[in-house]
Amino acid sequence: MQMDELVALCKRRGFLFQSSEIYGGLNGFWDYGPLGVLLKRNVKDAWWHDMVTSHNEMVRDAGAPGTYDMTGLDCTIIMHPQVWKCSGHYDLFHDYMVDCRESKKRYRYDHVKGRWVTGKKHGTDGEPAVEMKVFITTMETEGTQEALQAEAAHFFGLRKKDLESLVWEGPVMAISELDSLENVVGPDAKHPGTLTEPREFNLMFKTTIGALGGEDDVAFLRPETAQGIFVNFKNVCDSTRVKVPVGIAQIGKSFRNEITPRNFTFRSREFEQMEIEFFCHPSESADWYRYWRDRRFNWYTSLGLASDKLRLREHEKAELAHYSVGTADIEYAFPFLPEGDYGELEGVAHRGDFDLRSHMEGKLVREGDQLVLEKGPDGQPKHRGSGKDLTYFDDQRKERFVPHVIEPSSGADRATLAFLCEAYTIDQVPTAEKKEDASRTYMKFHPRLAPIKAAVFPLVKKDGMPEMATEIYSELKKSFAVQYDEKGAVGRRYRRQDEIGTPFCITVDGQSVEDGTVTLRDRDTLEQVRVKRDELLTELKQRLHLS
Ligand code: GAP
């Protein structure tokens, strides 16, 4: 699938628009259109329903080490600045970036990719050609070698037919893997050596609280929803009857000043997360980690992500924080990535007691195999914690402990993007409905996610058909999102619905007016059956997995 075709469909049919488009857009920000908002809401609703509201704390889920409680929160985007000091985001949440002195552009250090190449550089004023070895770079992720060829042709002043004279060496790699940037030609530069040494760039968006706006009033937009859950752990335990093990869920906006936002909504500066912090006894945390890792993977496949495009990647032991028994990424083979590459949809992390302890004591750091309080140059704690007791007393075990945390953390926008990519289908097989116009583009959304669940058409605009069709439309609309369409040939109306992924179309024809039956057409199989009007809602609910 070509990504640009999906991007075009998303704009044409109202799934996604670039933010502030009439002013030229704003890089890293996206608006969901009338259909996009329904799709993303369905993704979030499915997550909340499956993880929170339908969870039964009295019944043990398949594969779960025991029963557990599940509840939710909705916290503020701006929190006390101390939260980010104790969570580590204030000191550690940064990317390395390089600036180009020539083009004045800024790039993420590990995103600039290139290859060594030797060739003869031709001067502009008939100067003799000089042999040079440089590291040519690009920001392109697709067709990287072709992009590098084009950059090299530009740099050496060669025509396409002379490109064979270039000698390429080594694999494509990021400039962050090089020992020096001296001979690097930046992605938008004409000369080598114009990139600065990498510098740290904190990803949190800064703002100020109140009218004075001084340094003491600085605050940050949250870069993750997780911290709102940690700092409310005690409130939740004290105000409800939940008991550890308990999961606390939150869906909400997060903000990261990404240096190179890209790949449609995949890396945005404003996005939504769906996070669970699952608090449990330390001795059971490894079992709960495995449970959540598998449960979350299965959630994506249950909503139609093909398992051959989805993978669970366990982090290597060396990548893990010492307190962690495991972290796994759930990854999807997004079509904008090079063949064989996967992009992260969700991380499932065993975080030990790091977060609750940091919010009690102050920011913790690793020292050997211990977590210790980070001290400033004066030997005092660098960032103070709340000093509040965030331990938990288990009255069955008769034991007080700091719960360990398993964190399944997913992105609502990335999940929505994966469902969009997966749904995009071009069906080439001729059928009675398509006849010679064999190709059909349709969005094969899982019925739970489809923005519009059904469309109602009168076959023609006369003989009582529009009246009956509008009545059916009004009835169905009370239960789910339905569209009514009476414009154009019925085949064209089917195609319009296919393109937005509507699973079922209902047509009212001459027979309907006589015997009260309608045709029900299935988006995927194109099969049409006659259904009695008074059985239609039940039939649809069942087919849509809503009953
Ligand atoms: N609390 C842990 C945490 O935030 P993360 O891996 O940084 O972990 C979790 O983020 C998820 O949030 C990612 O797997 C991804 O789905 C989503 N996400 C992170 N950064 C994003 C961005 N810039 N744009 C869109 N989604 C993003």
Short mmCIF file of C-alpha atoms in Angstrom, two decimals, residues 18-498:
data_model
loop_
_atom_site.label_atom_id
_atom_site.label_comp_id
_atom_site.label_asym_id
_atom_site.label_seq_id
_atom_site.Cartn_x
_atom_site.Cartn_y
_atom_site.Cartn_z
CA GLN A 18 -3.24 19.09 8.99
CA SER A 19 -3.74 21.48 11.89
CA SER A 20 -4.17 25.16 10.90
CA GLU A 21 -3.96 24.12 7.26
CA ILE A 22 -5.26 27.43 5.87
CA TYR A 23 -2.22 29.12 7.43
CA GLY A 24 0.19 26.61 5.92
CA GLY A 25 -0.15 24.00 8.68
CA LEU A 26 1.83 23.41 11.86
CA ASN A 27 4.37 20.62 11.81
CA GLY A 28 3.57 17.78 14.20
CA PHE A 29 -0.07 18.73 14.84
CA TRP A 30 -3.11 17.02 13.31
CA ASP A 31 -6.87 17.54 13.44
CA TYR A 32 -9.36 14.68 13.25
CA GLY A 33 -12.18 15.36 10.79
CA PRO A 34 -15.83 14.26 11.09
CA LEU A 35 -15.03 10.59 10.39
CA GLY A 36 -11.64 10.61 12.12
CA VAL A 37 -13.15 11.80 15.38
CA LEU A 38 -15.61 8.88 15.30
CA LEU A 39 -12.88 6.37 14.48
CA LYS A 40 -10.52 7.57 17.21
CA ARG A 41 -13.35 7.73 19.73
CA ASN A 42 -14.25 4.14 18.86
CA VAL A 43 -10.61 3.11 19.46
CA LYS A 44 -10.58 4.85 22.85
CA ASP A 45 -14.04 3.52 23.77
CA ALA A 46 -13.02 -0.04 22.84
CA TRP A 47 -9.90 0.31 25.03
CA TRP A 48 -11.81 1.78 27.98
CA HIS A 49 -14.60 -0.78 27.63
CA ASP A 50 -12.29 -3.78 27.29
CA MET A 51 -9.76 -2.71 29.94
CA VAL A 52 -11.93 -0.88 32.48
CA THR A 53 -15.73 -1.00 32.37
CA SER A 54 -16.24 -4.59 31.23
CA HIS A 55 -13.61 -5.84 33.64
CA ASN A 56 -15.16 -8.04 36.33
CA GLU A 57 -13.07 -8.03 39.48
CA MET A 58 -14.78 -11.18 40.71
CA VAL A 59 -13.79 -13.31 37.75
CA ARG A 60 -10.27 -14.36 36.91
CA ASP A 61 -9.34 -13.40 33.31
CA ALA A 62 -7.73 -16.05 31.13
CA GLY A 63 -4.02 -16.18 31.90
CA ALA A 64 -4.26 -13.80 34.88
CA PRO A 65 -2.34 -14.76 38.03
CA GLY A 66 -5.40 -13.77 40.11
CA THR A 67 -8.40 -11.48 40.25
CA TYR A 68 -7.83 -7.73 40.31
CA ASP A 69 -9.56 -4.35 40.50
CA MET A 70 -9.68 -1.85 37.67
CA THR A 71 -10.64 1.81 37.82
CA GLY A 72 -10.02 5.11 36.02
CA LEU A 73 -8.84 8.70 36.39
CA ASP A 74 -8.84 11.92 34.39
CA CYS A 75 -6.00 14.20 35.55
CA THR A 76 -4.87 17.65 34.51
CA ILE A 77 -2.41 18.32 31.72
CA ILE A 78 -0.48 20.85 33.80
CA MET A 79 0.76 19.44 37.09
CA HIS A 80 3.00 20.66 39.89
CA PRO A 81 6.51 21.14 38.38
CA GLN A 82 7.96 18.95 41.13
CA VAL A 83 6.16 15.97 39.53
CA TRP A 84 8.49 16.19 36.52
CA LYS A 85 11.58 16.61 38.67
CA CYS A 86 10.81 13.45 40.63
CA SER A 87 9.71 11.47 37.58
CA GLY A 88 13.04 12.23 35.88
CA HIS A 89 11.49 14.06 32.91
CA TYR A 90 12.96 17.42 33.95
CA ASP A 91 16.54 16.10 33.88
CA LEU A 92 16.38 13.18 31.52
CA PHE A 93 13.59 13.58 29.00
CA HIS A 94 15.59 14.88 26.10
CA ASP A 95 16.72 14.03 22.63
CA TYR A 96 20.06 14.90 21.11
CA MET A 97 19.91 17.25 18.17
CA VAL A 98 22.26 18.88 15.74
CA ASP A 99 21.89 22.26 14.06
CA CYS A 100 23.05 22.99 10.55
CA ARG A 101 25.00 26.26 10.40
CA GLU A 102 24.35 26.49 6.66
CA SER A 103 20.64 25.65 6.28
CA LYS A 104 19.72 26.81 9.82
CA LYS A 105 17.69 23.61 10.23
CA ARG A 106 17.64 21.39 13.31
CA TYR A 107 17.65 17.59 13.14
CA ARG A 108 17.39 14.75 15.57
CA TYR A 109 20.88 13.29 15.91
CA ASP A 110 19.76 9.68 15.46
CA HIS A 111 17.38 10.44 12.58
CA VAL A 112 19.91 11.81 10.08
CA LYS A 113 20.96 8.79 8.03
CA GLY A 114 23.65 8.50 5.40
CA ARG A 115 26.54 6.63 3.77
CA TRP A 116 30.19 7.25 2.99
CA VAL A 117 30.84 8.01 -0.66
CA THR A 118 33.92 8.97 -2.65
CA GLY A 119 33.79 10.89 -5.92
CA LYS A 120 35.16 13.78 -7.92
CA LYS A 121 33.58 17.10 -6.93
CA HIS A 122 33.26 19.41 -9.91
CA GLY A 123 33.85 23.11 -9.32
CA THR A 124 31.39 25.72 -10.57
CA ASP A 125 33.84 27.99 -12.44
CA GLY A 126 35.68 25.36 -14.43
CA GLU A 127 38.03 24.60 -11.49
CA PRO A 128 39.57 21.12 -11.69
CA ALA A 129 37.56 18.33 -10.08
CA VAL A 130 38.80 17.30 -6.62
CA GLU A 131 38.44 13.81 -5.19
CA MET A 132 36.53 13.86 -1.89
CA LYS A 133 35.19 11.34 0.59
CA VAL A 134 32.11 12.59 2.46
CA PHE A 135 29.20 11.22 4.45
CA ILE A 136 26.11 12.13 2.41
CA THR A 137 22.87 12.29 4.43
CA THR A 138 19.10 12.38 4.07
CA MET A 139 16.02 12.46 6.28
CA GLU A 140 14.09 10.17 3.92
CA THR A 141 13.04 6.88 5.53
CA GLU A 142 11.64 5.35 2.37
CA GLY A 143 13.93 4.75 -0.64
CA THR A 144 16.93 5.93 1.38
CA GLN A 145 19.58 4.83 -1.16
CA GLU A 146 17.77 6.63 -4.02
CA ALA A 147 17.53 9.75 -1.88
CA LEU A 148 21.25 9.51 -1.10
CA GLN A 149 22.07 9.13 -4.81
CA ALA A 150 20.15 12.33 -5.51
CA GLU A 151 21.92 14.16 -2.68
CA ALA A 152 25.30 12.89 -3.90
CA ALA A 153 24.57 13.99 -7.48
CA HIS A 154 23.82 17.43 -6.11
CA PHE A 155 26.92 17.58 -3.93
CA PHE A 156 29.42 16.31 -6.53
CA GLY A 157 27.76 18.23 -9.37
CA LEU A 158 27.09 15.07 -11.40
CA ARG A 159 24.45 14.23 -13.96
CA LYS A 160 22.35 11.13 -13.44
CA LYS A 161 24.30 9.14 -16.04
CA ASP A 162 27.62 9.87 -14.25
CA LEU A 163 26.45 8.56 -10.87
CA GLU A 164 28.17 5.22 -11.50
CA SER A 165 31.54 6.91 -10.97
CA LEU A 166 30.73 7.26 -7.24
CA VAL A 167 32.15 4.67 -4.83
CA TRP A 168 29.79 3.93 -1.93
CA GLU A 169 31.14 2.37 1.26
CA GLY A 170 29.56 0.68 4.25
CA PRO A 171 25.89 0.45 5.22
CA VAL A 172 23.34 3.25 5.67
CA MET A 173 23.74 4.47 9.25
CA ALA A 174 22.76 7.34 11.52
CA ILE A 175 25.26 10.16 12.07
CA SER A 176 24.98 9.36 15.81
CA GLU A 177 27.05 6.25 15.01
CA LEU A 178 29.96 8.25 13.55
CA ASP A 179 33.07 9.31 15.49
CA SER A 180 33.01 12.84 14.07
CA LEU A 181 30.68 15.09 12.06
CA GLU A 182 33.58 16.77 10.25
CA ASN A 183 32.96 15.26 6.79
CA VAL A 184 29.19 15.01 7.05
CA VAL A 185 27.10 16.86 4.47
CA GLY A 186 23.87 17.81 6.28
CA PRO A 187 20.53 16.87 4.64
CA ASP A 188 19.92 20.40 3.35
CA ALA A 189 23.52 21.61 3.08
CA LYS A 190 25.88 22.10 0.17
CA HIS A 191 29.12 21.84 2.16
CA PRO A 192 30.54 19.24 4.56
CA GLY A 193 31.12 20.00 8.25
CA THR A 194 28.22 22.38 8.82
CA LEU A 195 26.49 20.31 11.53
CA THR A 196 27.10 21.33 15.13
CA GLU A 197 27.99 18.85 17.86
CA PRO A 198 24.84 17.22 19.31
CA ARG A 199 23.10 19.05 22.12
CA GLU A 200 20.40 18.00 24.57
CA PHE A 201 16.93 19.34 23.97
CA ASN A 202 14.24 18.81 26.57
CA LEU A 203 11.04 17.55 25.00
CA MET A 204 8.63 19.08 27.49
CA PHE A 205 6.61 22.10 26.36
CA LYS A 206 7.07 24.97 28.80
CA THR A 207 4.37 27.37 29.87
CA THR A 208 3.85 29.82 32.70
CA ILE A 209 1.07 29.91 35.27
CA GLY A 210 -0.60 33.18 36.21
CA ALA A 211 -0.25 36.72 34.98
CA LEU A 212 3.31 37.47 36.10
CA GLY A 213 4.96 34.67 34.18
CA GLY A 214 8.30 34.72 35.97
CA GLU A 215 10.80 31.84 36.29
CA ASP A 216 9.03 30.69 39.47
CA ASP A 217 5.80 30.30 37.50
CA VAL A 218 7.20 27.92 34.89
CA ALA A 219 5.16 24.77 34.36
CA PHE A 220 5.11 22.02 31.75
CA LEU A 221 2.51 20.34 29.59
CA ARG A 222 2.55 16.68 30.61
CA PRO A 223 4.67 14.46 28.34
CA GLU A 224 2.80 11.35 29.58
CA THR A 225 -0.45 10.68 31.41
CA ALA A 226 1.21 8.16 33.73
CA GLN A 227 2.39 10.62 36.38
CA GLY A 228 -1.16 11.78 37.14
CA ILE A 229 -1.91 8.19 38.11
CA PHE A 230 1.14 7.76 40.36
CA VAL A 231 0.53 10.96 42.29
CA ASN A 232 -3.14 9.98 42.81
CA PHE A 233 -2.47 6.38 43.85
CA LYS A 234 -3.10 7.16 47.52
CA ASN A 235 -6.26 9.18 46.73
CA VAL A 236 -7.71 6.30 44.72
CA CYS A 237 -6.97 3.74 47.45
CA ASP A 238 -8.35 6.01 50.18
CA SER A 239 -11.53 7.04 48.34
CA THR A 240 -12.64 3.72 46.85
CA ARG A 241 -12.76 0.11 47.96
CA VAL A 242 -10.20 -1.06 45.40
CA LYS A 243 -7.43 -3.29 46.65
CA VAL A 244 -3.99 -4.08 45.26
CA PRO A 245 -3.63 -5.66 42.71
CA VAL A 246 -5.38 -2.79 40.98
CA GLY A 247 -5.06 -1.13 37.60
CA ILE A 248 -5.73 2.59 37.22
CA ALA A 249 -6.42 3.70 33.67
CA GLN A 250 -6.33 7.09 32.02
CA ILE A 251 -6.86 8.41 28.50
CA GLY A 252 -5.68 11.90 27.71
CA LYS A 253 -3.54 14.32 25.78
CA SER A 254 0.22 14.38 26.12
CA PHE A 255 2.66 16.81 24.58
CA ARG A 256 6.24 16.35 23.44
CA ASN A 257 8.25 18.92 21.57
CA GLU A 258 9.52 16.29 19.15
CA ILE A 259 12.47 17.52 17.11
CA THR A 260 11.46 15.72 13.95
CA PRO A 261 7.73 14.97 13.96
CA ARG A 262 6.93 12.77 10.99
CA ASN A 263 5.18 9.84 9.37
CA PHE A 264 1.69 11.34 9.46
CA THR A 265 0.37 11.16 13.04
CA PHE A 266 2.95 8.55 14.12
CA ARG A 267 5.26 11.07 15.76
CA SER A 268 3.24 14.16 16.68
CA ARG A 269 3.84 16.94 19.15
CA GLU A 270 0.35 16.71 20.61
CA PHE A 271 -1.11 13.23 20.92
CA GLU A 272 -3.30 11.08 23.11
CA GLN A 273 -2.21 8.22 25.33
CA MET A 274 -4.15 5.33 26.82
CA GLU A 275 -2.21 4.22 29.88
CA ILE A 276 -2.70 1.76 32.72
CA GLU A 277 -0.58 1.72 35.84
CA PHE A 278 -1.11 -1.67 37.40
CA PHE A 279 -0.09 -1.83 41.10
CA CYS A 280 0.75 -5.22 42.55
CA HIS A 281 2.76 -7.03 45.22
CA PRO A 282 6.47 -7.21 44.26
CA SER A 283 6.51 -11.01 44.48
CA GLU A 284 3.73 -11.27 41.85
CA SER A 285 4.96 -8.58 39.50
CA ALA A 286 6.71 -10.88 37.02
CA ASP A 287 3.50 -12.88 36.50
CA TRP A 288 1.43 -9.73 36.10
CA TYR A 289 3.95 -8.36 33.61
CA ARG A 290 3.55 -11.45 31.39
CA TYR A 291 -0.22 -11.26 31.75
CA TRP A 292 -0.44 -7.62 30.58
CA ARG A 293 2.09 -8.05 27.79
CA ASP A 294 0.05 -10.88 26.24
CA ARG A 295 -3.33 -9.35 26.99
CA ARG A 296 -2.41 -6.08 25.30
CA PHE A 297 -0.98 -7.83 22.24
CA ASN A 298 -4.18 -9.86 21.87
CA TRP A 299 -6.30 -6.71 22.16
CA TYR A 300 -4.91 -5.38 18.86
CA THR A 301 -5.46 -8.67 17.03
CA SER A 302 -9.01 -8.89 18.41
CA LEU A 303 -9.72 -5.60 16.63
CA GLY A 304 -8.35 -6.74 13.33
CA LEU A 305 -4.63 -5.96 13.24
CA ALA A 306 -3.12 -8.85 11.31
CA SER A 307 -0.79 -10.83 13.54
CA ASP A 308 1.84 -11.12 10.78
CA LYS A 309 2.23 -7.33 10.81
CA LEU A 310 2.24 -7.13 14.59
CA ARG A 311 5.04 -8.31 16.83
CA LEU A 312 5.95 -8.38 20.47
CA ARG A 313 9.57 -7.39 20.97
CA GLU A 314 11.02 -8.12 24.38
CA HIS A 315 13.81 -5.72 25.27
CA GLU A 316 17.25 -7.28 25.67
CA LYS A 317 18.31 -7.80 29.29
CA ALA A 318 21.00 -5.11 28.80
CA GLU A 319 18.34 -2.56 27.77
CA LEU A 320 16.37 -3.01 31.00
CA ALA A 321 16.57 -0.83 34.06
CA HIS A 322 17.97 -2.97 36.87
CA TYR A 323 14.71 -2.95 38.83
CA SER A 324 12.77 -4.16 35.80
CA VAL A 325 12.11 -7.80 34.99
CA GLY A 326 10.88 -6.96 31.55
CA THR A 327 9.77 -4.45 28.96
CA ALA A 328 8.14 -5.39 25.71
CA ASP A 329 7.12 -3.22 22.79
CA ILE A 330 4.08 -4.08 20.72
CA GLU A 331 5.10 -3.06 17.23
CA TYR A 332 3.35 -2.78 13.88
CA ALA A 333 4.86 -2.92 10.37
CA PHE A 334 3.62 0.54 9.33
CA PRO A 335 3.69 0.93 5.53
CA PHE A 336 5.79 4.13 5.70
CA LEU A 337 8.67 2.21 7.30
CA PRO A 338 11.31 0.41 5.26
CA GLU A 339 10.54 -3.26 4.52
CA GLY A 340 11.15 -5.35 7.64
CA ASP A 341 11.00 -2.38 10.07
CA TYR A 342 8.39 -2.02 12.80
CA GLY A 343 7.11 1.03 14.71
CA GLU A 344 6.11 1.07 18.38
CA LEU A 345 2.38 1.01 19.10
CA GLU A 346 2.62 0.39 22.80
CA GLY A 347 5.20 -0.30 25.48
CA VAL A 348 4.49 -2.69 28.35
CA ALA A 349 7.00 -2.00 31.10
CA HIS A 350 7.73 -3.45 34.50
CA ARG A 351 8.64 -0.29 36.42
CA GLY A 352 9.27 -1.82 39.84
CA ASP A 353 8.62 0.63 42.70
CA PHE A 354 10.60 3.40 41.01
CA ASP A 355 7.77 5.90 40.50
CA LEU A 356 5.98 5.63 43.85
CA ARG A 357 9.31 5.78 45.69
CA SER A 358 10.49 8.79 43.67
CA HIS A 359 7.28 10.66 44.53
CA MET A 360 7.78 9.79 48.21
CA GLU A 361 11.50 10.37 48.60
CA GLY A 362 12.78 12.45 45.68
CA LYS A 363 14.27 11.59 42.34
CA LEU A 364 15.95 8.20 42.39
CA VAL A 365 18.95 7.23 40.31
CA ARG A 366 20.74 3.98 39.72
CA GLU A 367 23.92 3.32 41.65
CA GLY A 368 25.26 -0.16 40.91
CA ASP A 369 22.27 -2.37 41.49
CA GLN A 370 20.61 0.02 43.94
CA LEU A 371 18.15 2.88 43.48
CA VAL A 372 19.41 5.81 45.53
CA LEU A 373 18.29 9.38 46.06
CA GLU A 374 19.96 11.72 43.60
CA LYS A 375 22.05 14.34 45.43
CA GLY A 376 23.11 17.78 44.23
CA PRO A 377 26.71 19.14 44.54
CA ASP A 378 25.91 20.24 48.12
CA GLY A 379 25.17 16.62 49.09
CA GLN A 380 21.45 17.41 49.58
CA PRO A 381 18.68 15.66 47.60
CA LYS A 382 18.58 17.28 44.17
CA HIS A 383 14.80 17.12 43.91
CA ARG A 384 12.62 16.54 46.93
CA GLY A 385 9.70 14.10 46.78
CA SER A 386 6.32 14.82 48.31
CA GLY A 387 7.31 13.25 51.62
CA LYS A 388 3.87 11.59 51.66
CA ASP A 389 3.51 7.94 52.51
CA LEU A 390 2.65 6.14 49.26
CA THR A 391 3.04 2.64 50.69
CA TYR A 392 0.13 0.22 50.75
CA PHE A 393 -1.05 -1.94 53.64
CA ASP A 394 -2.36 -5.32 52.51
CA ASP A 395 -4.72 -6.49 55.21
CA GLN A 396 -4.81 -10.06 53.98
CA ARG A 397 -1.06 -10.44 53.91
CA LYS A 398 -0.72 -8.18 56.99
CA GLU A 399 2.13 -6.49 55.20
CA ARG A 400 3.04 -2.92 54.22
CA PHE A 401 4.95 -2.48 50.96
CA VAL A 402 5.57 -0.15 48.02
CA PRO A 403 3.64 -1.74 45.18
CA HIS A 404 5.43 -2.65 41.97
CA VAL A 405 3.97 -1.29 38.77
CA ILE A 406 3.31 -2.81 35.35
CA GLU A 407 2.61 -0.13 32.78
CA PRO A 408 0.86 -0.89 29.47
CA SER A 409 1.22 2.47 27.71
CA SER A 410 -0.27 2.94 24.29
CA GLY A 411 -0.93 5.82 21.91
CA ALA A 412 -4.49 6.44 20.75
CA ASP A 413 -3.25 8.18 17.61
CA ARG A 414 -0.74 5.46 16.74
CA ALA A 415 -3.36 2.77 17.29
CA THR A 416 -5.82 4.72 15.11
CA LEU A 417 -3.14 5.08 12.43
CA ALA A 418 -2.40 1.35 12.54
CA PHE A 419 -6.12 0.55 12.20
CA LEU A 420 -6.33 2.97 9.23
CA CYS A 421 -3.30 1.36 7.53
CA GLU A 422 -4.61 -2.14 8.15
CA ALA A 423 -8.09 -1.28 6.88
CA TYR A 424 -6.95 0.17 3.55
CA THR A 425 -7.84 -2.51 1.01
CA ILE A 426 -7.84 -2.61 -2.75
CA ASP A 427 -9.97 -5.46 -3.97
CA GLN A 428 -9.10 -6.47 -7.55
CA VAL A 429 -11.38 -9.47 -7.95
CA PRO A 430 -14.31 -8.88 -10.33
CA THR A 431 -17.71 -9.70 -8.90
CA ALA A 432 -21.28 -9.35 -10.07
CA GLU A 433 -21.45 -6.01 -8.27
CA LYS A 434 -18.19 -4.65 -9.67
CA LYS A 435 -18.35 -6.26 -13.12
CA GLU A 436 -15.69 -4.87 -15.47
CA ASP A 437 -14.83 -2.01 -13.05
CA ALA A 438 -13.09 -4.64 -10.96
CA SER A 439 -11.00 -2.58 -8.59
CA ARG A 440 -12.57 -1.31 -5.37
CA THR A 441 -10.89 0.64 -2.55
CA TYR A 442 -12.46 0.07 0.81
CA MET A 443 -11.63 0.46 4.48
CA LYS A 444 -11.98 -2.91 6.14
CA PHE A 445 -12.43 -1.63 9.70
CA HIS A 446 -13.45 -4.00 12.45
CA PRO A 447 -17.20 -3.29 12.98
CA ARG A 448 -16.51 -2.00 16.51
CA LEU A 449 -14.16 0.64 15.09
CA ALA A 450 -15.97 1.62 11.89
CA PRO A 451 -16.96 5.31 12.20
CA ILE A 452 -20.32 4.76 10.50
CA LYS A 453 -21.95 1.42 11.23
CA ALA A 454 -24.61 1.39 8.52
CA ALA A 455 -26.00 3.46 5.64
CA VAL A 456 -29.60 3.53 4.49
CA PHE A 457 -30.58 4.17 0.86
CA PRO A 458 -33.89 4.32 -0.98
CA LEU A 459 -33.29 2.61 -4.34
CA VAL A 460 -35.09 5.49 -6.09
CA LYS A 461 -36.54 8.77 -4.86
CA LYS A 462 -40.21 7.80 -5.32
CA ASP A 463 -42.94 5.22 -4.61
CA GLY A 464 -42.69 5.52 -0.83
CA MET A 465 -39.06 4.37 -0.72
CA PRO A 466 -37.51 7.60 0.69
CA GLU A 467 -40.21 7.72 3.40
CA MET A 468 -39.54 4.15 4.52
CA ALA A 469 -35.75 4.63 4.29
CA THR A 470 -35.81 7.80 6.43
CA GLU A 471 -37.92 6.03 9.05
CA ILE A 472 -35.40 3.17 9.21
CA TYR A 473 -32.54 5.68 9.36
CA SER A 474 -34.14 7.50 12.32
CA GLU A 475 -34.75 4.22 14.16
CA LEU A 476 -31.20 2.90 13.69
CA LYS A 477 -29.63 6.25 14.56
CA LYS A 478 -30.83 5.87 18.16
CA SER A 479 -28.45 2.92 18.53
CA PHE A 480 -25.34 3.83 16.50
CA ALA A 481 -23.88 6.13 13.81
CA VAL A 482 -25.83 5.79 10.55
CA GLN A 483 -25.82 7.77 7.30
CA TYR A 484 -28.67 8.37 4.87
CA ASP A 485 -27.90 8.76 1.17
CA GLU A 486 -30.26 9.10 -1.77
CA LYS A 487 -27.91 10.78 -4.26
CA GLY A 488 -26.65 9.04 -7.41
CA ALA A 489 -26.73 5.46 -8.63
CA VAL A 490 -26.93 2.89 -5.86
CA GLY A 491 -23.59 1.35 -6.96
CA ARG A 492 -21.91 4.69 -6.46
CA ARG A 493 -23.50 5.04 -3.03
CA TYR A 494 -22.10 1.63 -2.07
CA ARG A 495 -18.61 2.74 -3.19
CA ARG A 496 -18.85 5.93 -1.13
CA GLN A 497 -19.64 3.89 1.98
CA ASP A 498 -16.95 1.31 1.19
#
